[in-house]
Each structure stands twice: as C-alpha cells, then as structure tokens.
Short mmCIF file of C-alpha atoms in Angstrom, two decimals:
data_model
loop_
_atom_site.label_atom_id
_atom_site.label_comp_id
_atom_site.label_asym_id
_atom_site.label_seq_id
_atom_site.Cartn_x
_atom_site.Cartn_y
_atom_site.Cartn_z
CA VAL A 1 4.11 12.85 -9.29
CA GLN A 2 0.99 10.80 -9.84
CA LEU A 3 -0.18 7.64 -8.13
CA GLN A 4 -3.19 5.78 -9.48
CA ALA A 5 -4.63 3.01 -7.34
CA SER A 6 -7.02 0.41 -8.69
CA GLY A 7 -8.35 -3.08 -8.04
CA GLY A 8 -10.73 -2.51 -5.17
CA GLY A 9 -14.22 -3.92 -5.04
CA LEU A 10 -16.77 -5.92 -3.11
CA VAL A 11 -15.76 -9.37 -1.92
CA GLN A 12 -17.07 -11.90 0.55
CA ALA A 13 -15.18 -12.69 3.73
CA GLY A 14 -12.39 -15.14 2.99
CA GLY A 15 -11.99 -13.86 -0.54
CA SER A 16 -9.10 -12.15 -2.27
CA LEU A 17 -8.33 -8.93 -4.11
CA ARG A 18 -5.22 -7.57 -5.77
CA LEU A 19 -4.67 -3.84 -5.64
CA SER A 20 -2.36 -2.02 -8.02
CA CYS A 21 -0.78 1.41 -7.84
CA ALA A 22 0.72 2.85 -11.01
CA ALA A 23 3.25 5.62 -10.46
CA SER A 24 4.54 8.29 -12.79
CA GLY A 25 6.43 11.56 -12.79
CA TYR A 26 9.51 10.46 -10.86
CA THR A 27 12.20 7.77 -10.73
CA PHE A 28 10.06 4.98 -9.32
CA SER A 29 12.91 2.64 -8.39
CA ASN A 30 14.48 5.20 -6.05
CA TYR A 31 11.61 5.46 -3.57
CA HIS A 32 10.03 3.12 -1.10
CA MET A 33 6.28 2.79 -1.37
CA GLY A 34 3.52 2.22 1.14
CA TRP A 35 -0.09 1.14 1.39
CA PHE A 36 -2.38 2.68 3.98
CA ARG A 37 -6.07 2.33 4.62
CA GLN A 38 -8.76 4.50 6.10
CA ALA A 39 -12.19 3.39 7.25
CA PRO A 40 -15.03 5.86 7.88
CA GLY A 41 -14.53 7.70 11.14
CA LYS A 42 -11.10 6.20 11.71
CA GLU A 43 -7.57 7.46 11.28
CA ARG A 44 -5.44 6.48 8.35
CA GLU A 45 -3.43 3.40 9.26
CA PHE A 46 -0.33 1.76 7.87
CA VAL A 47 -0.79 -1.52 6.03
CA ALA A 48 2.50 -2.34 4.29
CA ALA A 49 5.59 -0.85 2.70
CA ILE A 50 8.31 -2.01 0.35
CA SER A 51 11.88 -0.84 0.00
CA VAL A 52 13.87 0.03 -3.07
CA GLY A 53 16.43 -2.46 -4.31
CA TYR A 54 15.69 -5.92 -2.88
CA GLY A 55 12.08 -5.08 -2.18
CA ILE A 56 12.15 -5.70 1.56
CA THR A 57 8.62 -5.60 2.89
CA VAL A 58 7.18 -4.51 6.22
CA TYR A 59 3.61 -5.27 7.32
CA ALA A 60 1.23 -4.17 10.00
CA ASP A 61 0.56 -6.98 12.46
CA PHE A 62 -3.09 -7.26 11.47
CA VAL A 63 -2.22 -8.23 7.86
CA LYS A 64 0.79 -10.46 8.38
CA GLY A 65 0.31 -13.78 6.64
CA ARG A 66 -2.67 -12.51 4.65
CA PHE A 67 -1.39 -9.60 2.55
CA THR A 68 1.66 -9.47 0.29
CA MET A 69 3.15 -6.31 -1.16
CA SER A 70 5.37 -6.36 -4.24
CA ARG A 71 6.76 -3.98 -6.83
CA ASP A 72 7.60 -4.13 -10.51
CA ASN A 73 10.10 -1.42 -11.32
CA ALA A 74 9.78 -2.09 -15.06
CA LYS A 75 6.09 -1.20 -14.85
CA ASN A 76 6.40 1.52 -12.18
CA THR A 77 3.76 -0.32 -10.20
CA VAL A 78 3.29 -1.70 -6.72
CA TYR A 79 0.78 -4.36 -5.79
CA LEU A 80 -1.02 -5.48 -2.68
CA GLN A 81 -2.29 -9.05 -2.81
CA MET A 82 -4.95 -9.43 -0.14
CA ASN A 83 -6.09 -12.93 0.85
CA SER A 84 -8.37 -14.21 3.59
CA LEU A 85 -10.14 -10.88 3.71
CA LYS A 86 -12.21 -9.99 6.76
CA PRO A 87 -15.07 -7.50 7.18
CA GLU A 88 -12.75 -5.35 9.30
CA ASP A 89 -10.50 -4.91 6.25
CA THR A 90 -13.20 -2.73 4.71
CA ALA A 91 -11.67 0.68 3.97
CA VAL A 92 -10.33 2.96 1.28
CA TYR A 93 -6.84 1.75 0.44
CA LEU A 94 -4.28 4.36 -0.56
CA CYS A 95 -0.82 4.01 -2.00
CA ALA A 96 1.87 6.51 -1.15
CA ARG A 97 5.44 7.38 -2.07
CA GLY A 98 8.15 7.87 0.47
CA THR A 99 9.33 11.40 1.13
CA VAL A 100 13.04 10.78 0.57
CA GLN A 101 14.97 8.68 -1.90
CA TYR A 102 16.22 5.34 -0.56
CA GLY A 103 14.17 5.72 2.57
CA SER A 104 13.23 2.90 4.92
CA PRO A 105 10.09 0.80 4.42
CA ARG A 106 9.79 0.78 8.23
CA GLN A 107 8.44 4.31 8.02
CA SER A 108 4.82 3.78 8.97
CA ARG A 109 3.52 7.26 9.70
CA PRO A 110 1.48 9.09 7.05
CA ASP A 111 3.83 12.06 7.49
CA ASP A 112 6.68 9.89 6.17
CA TYR A 113 5.03 9.83 2.76
CA ALA A 114 4.98 12.82 0.44
CA TYR A 115 2.57 11.81 -2.31
CA TRP A 116 -0.70 9.92 -2.22
CA GLY A 117 -2.98 8.27 -4.72
CA GLN A 118 -6.73 8.81 -4.72
CA GLY A 119 -7.50 5.49 -3.05
CA THR A 120 -9.56 2.47 -4.01
CA GLN A 121 -12.52 1.16 -2.00
CA VAL A 122 -12.37 -2.34 -0.59
CA THR A 123 -15.57 -3.71 0.92
CA VAL A 124 -15.66 -7.14 2.56
CA SER A 125 -19.07 -8.58 3.33
CA SER A 126 -19.67 -11.07 6.10
#
C-alpha cells in the first residue's frame, strides 16, 4: 500500500489549495479515506473522511464550509479542496486509508487508519 500526497504550498490567508492523494497497492474503492493534519508541537487531528460507494463525507467542525473532500475511484485518488484558508490551518496534511474494508468515514481517530502517506506541507501566511 502506498499513499502519495501532493499539492501543498504557501498561500496567503483567504486563499485556496487543492491537495491530492494518489493510492496504490490495494482495491481503492473498497476503503474509506481520511485527511489529517499535524502542526508542530501538536497532536495529529482529524480533518475529513470519505466513504466508499456514495462518497459520504464527514468533516471536523473547524473546516466545515471551507474544505471539501472528494474521491475519484477511476484515478485511485482523493482530494481535499481547501478554501478560505486561515493561518491556523498551517500544518502537514496527511492522507490515510481506513483499516477495514467498507468502514465508516465517521472514524476520526488516527488508530482507525492503517496506512499513511508522507504528508504535504500547507503554510498560510497572515
């Protein structure tokens, strides 16, 4: 299993970025996927997740209305569209695959995810 995140960068407050996570080595459509983030000195925190099938999404309260997660099963890729970025969104963003097939996107603990990408840095300047 490999997860490759990309799309991070430096953006001004109020700007947008689109993160991608390309997956390989397993049946992508059978697993829910998640995005987490980790800022220096802070614990890893849940950002969003998406189910298999209909692509039901779940978001952390602090990103609702600003971030949108989606998946393209044909491309084995999940995306995180981030709008109205704030300086407090600065972190390394990591994508992760659910531990079990057909699991719930409401799983928001890092322990609920078995595989992780290397992360992509997002820096939002004020």
